[in-house]
XYZ file of C-alpha atoms in Angstrom:
343
model
C 0.094 0.032 0.140
C 2.743 2.393 0.706
C 4.624 1.557 -2.669
C 1.223 2.035 -4.361
C 0.698 5.467 -3.024
C 4.269 6.411 -3.583
C 3.883 5.693 -7.184
C 0.753 7.587 -7.603
C 2.143 10.606 -5.570
C -0.627 10.300 -3.009
C 1.713 9.928 0.112
C 1.606 13.606 0.719
C -2.298 13.677 0.605
C -2.611 10.686 2.725
C -0.101 11.910 5.460
C -2.273 15.172 5.825
C -5.278 13.262 5.720
C -4.685 10.884 8.608
C -2.988 13.877 10.442
C -6.243 15.605 10.364
C -8.014 12.736 11.468
C -5.495 12.316 14.564
C -5.653 15.956 15.062
C -9.503 15.821 15.339
C -9.689 12.687 17.753
C -7.189 14.756 19.880
C -9.390 17.676 20.169
C -12.355 15.608 21.378
C -10.976 15.039 25.087
C -10.061 18.911 25.250
C -13.735 19.641 24.287
C -15.051 17.130 26.659
C -13.557 19.103 29.765
C -16.127 21.685 29.312
C -19.042 18.859 29.329
C -20.498 17.554 32.576
C -20.410 14.318 30.721
C -16.842 14.546 30.401
C -13.667 13.436 32.639
C -14.127 14.419 36.121
C -11.698 14.975 38.821
C -8.385 16.204 38.554
C -6.599 12.710 37.914
C -9.098 11.986 34.739
C -8.894 15.532 33.452
C -4.947 15.296 33.255
C -5.265 12.153 31.750
C -7.531 13.618 29.170
C -4.991 16.466 28.526
C -2.348 14.165 28.049
C -4.238 12.217 25.628
C -4.695 15.344 23.679
C -0.991 16.071 23.696
C -0.183 12.377 22.444
C -2.536 12.837 19.686
C -1.029 15.955 18.482
C 2.380 14.245 18.530
C 0.983 11.558 16.493
C -0.300 14.102 14.056
C 2.898 15.991 13.920
C 4.665 12.533 13.247
C 2.460 12.132 10.032
C 3.274 15.897 9.069
C 6.652 15.333 9.381
C 6.801 12.499 6.852
C 5.893 9.197 5.957
C 6.711 7.249 9.109
C 8.780 3.988 9.420
C 7.324 0.623 9.842
C 8.357 0.689 13.469
C 6.957 4.204 14.010
C 3.651 3.252 12.560
C 3.379 0.203 14.600
C 4.227 2.490 17.893
C 1.520 4.995 16.530
C -0.996 2.081 16.463
C -0.017 0.770 19.902
C -0.533 4.392 21.385
C -3.889 5.083 19.568
C -5.249 1.515 20.895
C -4.159 2.527 24.449
C -5.257 6.074 24.045
C -8.702 5.233 22.880
C -9.209 2.491 25.517
C -8.294 4.852 28.424
C -10.373 7.795 27.143
C -13.355 5.560 27.094
C -12.572 4.509 30.844
C -12.086 8.055 31.962
C -15.498 9.295 30.355
C -17.483 11.114 32.873
C -20.521 8.789 32.199
C -20.782 5.248 30.927
C -22.854 6.049 27.963
C -20.090 8.800 26.918
C -17.436 6.196 27.314
C -19.454 3.776 25.186
C -19.802 6.346 22.518
C -16.106 6.959 22.471
C -15.583 3.617 21.477
C -16.374 4.696 18.085
C -12.903 6.079 17.575
C -11.718 2.521 17.237
C -13.126 2.375 13.648
C -10.511 4.440 11.730
C -7.925 2.892 13.884
C -8.754 -0.416 12.900
C -9.103 0.707 8.947
C -5.770 2.335 9.161
C -4.362 -1.087 10.719
C -6.163 -3.188 8.132
C -4.749 -0.904 5.339
C -0.932 -0.927 6.118
C -0.355 -3.463 8.857
C 0.096 -7.217 9.471
C -3.220 -9.491 10.160
C -1.617 -9.967 13.488
C -1.750 -6.424 14.604
C -5.191 -5.947 12.830
C -6.572 -8.814 14.949
C -4.861 -7.494 18.032
C -6.496 -3.920 17.360
C -9.977 -5.636 16.972
C -9.886 -7.785 19.831
C -8.771 -4.629 21.961
C -11.812 -2.821 20.499
C -14.185 -5.393 21.119
C -13.117 -5.892 24.574
C -13.244 -2.165 25.452
C -16.448 -1.874 23.646
C -18.085 -4.896 25.566
C -16.631 -3.519 28.829
C -18.134 0.090 28.058
C -21.557 -1.521 27.244
C -21.608 -3.468 30.555
C -20.858 -0.122 32.414
C -23.653 1.442 30.515
C -25.994 -1.443 31.321
C -25.223 -1.412 35.036
C -25.840 2.286 35.087
C -29.600 1.455 34.568
C -30.111 1.466 30.477
C -29.489 -2.158 29.243
C -31.527 -1.601 26.174
C -29.408 1.481 25.310
C -26.062 -0.458 26.023
C -27.074 -3.525 23.887
C -28.052 -1.498 21.000
C -24.912 1.056 21.138
C -22.553 -2.160 21.650
C -24.187 -3.930 18.365
C -23.919 -0.754 16.392
C -20.550 0.414 17.591
C -19.318 -3.373 16.825
C -20.582 -3.372 13.015
C -19.066 0.092 12.637
C -15.714 -1.077 14.353
C -15.445 -4.489 12.526
C -17.504 -4.732 9.369
C -15.888 -1.910 7.606
C -12.035 -2.580 8.620
C -12.512 -6.384 8.140
C -14.242 -5.683 4.544
C -11.521 -3.346 3.764
C -8.702 -5.601 4.461
C -10.175 -8.583 2.914
C -10.799 -6.395 -0.425
C -7.032 -5.231 -0.095
C -5.786 -8.750 0.179
C -7.789 -10.110 -2.559
C -6.351 -7.042 -4.828
C -2.876 -7.291 -3.653
C -2.778 -11.142 -4.371
C -4.079 -10.678 -7.654
C -1.461 -7.951 -8.316
C 1.480 -9.866 -7.142
C 0.431 -12.909 -9.104
C -0.104 -10.861 -12.369
C 3.651 -9.853 -11.813
C 4.898 -13.055 -11.184
C 6.018 -16.029 -13.329
C 4.236 -18.999 -12.192
C 6.811 -21.565 -12.586
C 9.833 -19.858 -11.263
C 8.560 -17.204 -9.003
C 10.491 -14.758 -10.723
C 9.092 -11.551 -12.126
C 7.449 -11.690 -15.386
C 8.006 -8.770 -17.949
C 5.299 -6.591 -16.282
C 6.996 -6.935 -13.140
C 10.507 -6.406 -14.338
C 9.242 -3.201 -16.070
C 7.712 -1.761 -12.834
C 10.548 -2.948 -10.496
C 13.247 -1.805 -12.741
C 11.675 1.922 -12.918
C 11.643 1.701 -9.293
C 15.310 0.491 -8.885
C 16.368 3.618 -11.021
C 14.091 5.886 -9.053
C 15.903 4.781 -5.751
C 19.070 5.121 -6.950
C 21.602 7.547 -5.434
C 22.451 9.974 -8.233
C 25.226 11.499 -6.098
C 27.364 8.317 -7.152
C 28.556 6.988 -10.181
C 26.577 3.875 -10.995
C 25.282 2.187 -14.155
C 22.103 0.298 -14.755
C 23.180 -2.828 -16.576
C 20.589 -5.187 -18.266
C 21.463 -8.634 -19.087
C 19.509 -11.171 -21.353
C 20.177 -14.783 -20.549
C 18.919 -17.319 -22.848
C 19.674 -21.149 -22.577
C 21.647 -22.675 -25.671
C 19.865 -25.830 -26.866
C 16.938 -25.846 -24.465
C 14.689 -27.265 -26.924
C 17.004 -30.311 -27.411
C 16.786 -30.746 -23.441
C 12.984 -30.802 -23.637
C 12.862 -33.133 -26.816
C 15.284 -35.396 -25.235
C 14.265 -35.646 -21.467
C 10.603 -34.185 -21.708
C 9.055 -31.042 -20.385
C 9.017 -32.077 -16.862
C 12.746 -32.423 -16.763
C 12.954 -28.913 -18.589
C 10.989 -27.390 -15.868
C 13.239 -28.693 -13.336
C 16.171 -27.023 -15.268
C 14.224 -23.741 -15.442
C 13.656 -23.970 -11.677
C 17.169 -24.454 -11.212
C 18.519 -21.842 -13.366
C 15.988 -19.383 -11.803
C 17.481 -20.305 -8.627
C 21.040 -19.694 -9.568
C 20.384 -16.458 -11.248
C 18.682 -15.217 -8.276
C 21.689 -16.332 -6.160
C 24.390 -14.818 -8.376
C 22.637 -11.288 -8.520
C 23.169 -8.469 -6.067
C 20.215 -8.258 -3.521
C 18.470 -5.445 -5.185
C 18.670 -6.746 -8.603
C 15.571 -7.470 -10.632
C 15.550 -11.112 -11.980
C 12.720 -12.061 -14.451
C 11.722 -14.730 -16.756
C 10.253 -13.546 -19.912
C 9.019 -16.757 -20.864
C 10.628 -20.047 -22.275
C 14.569 -20.272 -21.435
C 14.812 -16.361 -21.802
C 15.857 -14.531 -18.448
C 16.239 -11.023 -17.762
C 18.419 -9.335 -15.061
C 18.630 -5.523 -14.215
C 21.326 -4.388 -11.719
C 22.915 -1.180 -10.546
C 26.532 -1.419 -10.852
C 30.010 0.169 -10.636
C 31.103 1.655 -13.777
C 33.905 -1.069 -14.681
C 31.582 -4.091 -13.252
C 29.205 -4.378 -16.315
C 30.838 -7.372 -18.223
C 31.854 -9.005 -14.605
C 28.245 -9.106 -13.658
C 27.155 -10.581 -16.835
C 30.261 -13.073 -16.644
C 28.852 -14.139 -13.024
C 25.490 -15.153 -14.563
C 26.873 -17.133 -17.345
C 28.912 -19.176 -15.032
C 26.063 -19.360 -12.730
C 24.389 -21.433 -15.759
C 27.501 -23.274 -17.162
C 28.253 -24.855 -13.527
C 25.085 -26.395 -13.130
C 24.728 -30.306 -13.395
C 22.495 -30.418 -16.034
C 24.761 -29.805 -18.862
C 23.236 -26.505 -19.883
C 24.721 -23.161 -21.149
C 23.669 -19.542 -21.601
C 24.184 -16.706 -24.093
C 24.417 -13.512 -22.304
C 23.596 -9.918 -23.858
C 24.587 -6.731 -22.033
C 23.622 -3.306 -22.180
C 24.086 -0.413 -19.880
C 23.799 3.432 -19.183
C 24.870 5.427 -16.497
C 22.189 6.152 -14.117
C 22.918 10.081 -14.181
C 22.577 9.874 -18.168
C 18.854 8.640 -17.602
C 16.264 10.987 -18.211
C 14.004 10.808 -15.302
C 11.078 11.629 -17.598
C 11.745 8.736 -19.770
C 12.898 5.923 -17.482
C 10.738 3.327 -19.156
C 11.536 4.032 -22.518
C 15.309 3.725 -21.457
C 14.617 0.321 -19.915
C 13.165 -0.724 -23.150
C 15.881 0.473 -25.069
C 18.348 -1.409 -23.042
C 16.414 -4.642 -23.016
C 16.367 -4.337 -26.769
C 19.956 -3.653 -27.122
C 20.696 -6.814 -24.617
C 18.619 -8.942 -26.937
C 20.698 -7.733 -29.759
C 23.909 -8.641 -28.064
C 22.542 -11.978 -27.135
C 21.992 -13.057 -30.337
C 25.665 -12.009 -31.118
C 26.735 -14.378 -28.698
C 24.638 -17.391 -29.847
C 25.980 -16.774 -33.573
C 29.569 -16.948 -31.762
C 28.871 -20.454 -30.591
C 26.883 -19.629 -27.561
C 27.939 -19.904 -23.852
C 29.370 -16.397 -24.256
C 29.058 -12.778 -23.077
C 28.633 -10.035 -25.942
C 28.064 -6.282 -24.781
C 26.006 -3.905 -26.715
C 27.453 -0.077 -26.301
C 25.844 3.160 -27.278
C 22.474 2.906 -25.663
C 21.607 6.288 -24.024
């Protein structure tokens, strides 16, 4: 979700929206200090002020920038604790019960941005606090009001966040599967294009780096299938995919285009372009299946890539690497060829 918002330029809007919601929630305890139904006694009133200050701190966190995962988890824990305490210090049981509606936006946030475990913990806390507040309201003399409010609050707190997370999980799974090669688990062409654009966008342009694209095509793979069957061929492809992944840098983008063609994008030092390609060629040649690979290489300095035409540059590099790969094939295979002049 974070990557999606960043790719669409929506993180700034999302930050301000979340900060506004948190700030609004933080104003409630201050406003309730002037109400006879608000916190009573010096201790509870002091706690209400602390809760408001804490909410403003949470809003400031979002205004300062997109938080880290750890900061976000702490934000969720603090929000859960704050709402629970706020419900307990309300001046009347009915007011405390109504305050439980604040769990709805918290649960919605966790459902969108965090794990199912944290989401479940938030829901458990919301349900427990709501039920406890409902029991207090019932014991105060109006059980019908308590039951009605508890049911309504639980629907608001549970149904919308749970439905949102279920929908998000289904969309995320579909999006991931559409970017992944089903046989090898590597990226497919679409996943490669998207991930390589992100790789270039995240590159440190203050350093001298090159974007190297390497097209790896197995030599004589049709003979492997014809001789040993497609089941054995799939085994070879899985082994090649694993070796290419292991032989590439951690930040590399490794993809299978289909058949016996693989595409790898990597950020390297200026003089390491052919070293990277040779490493991939050796990763295939040293396998016990008797297969080799022809590797075509194309590269460009990251600082020479126009930030408004990254996708087009990546495509040109792929085409140049493909042409270089065929040069390696014509030279007998199991070789590396470099195609220069891509800009």
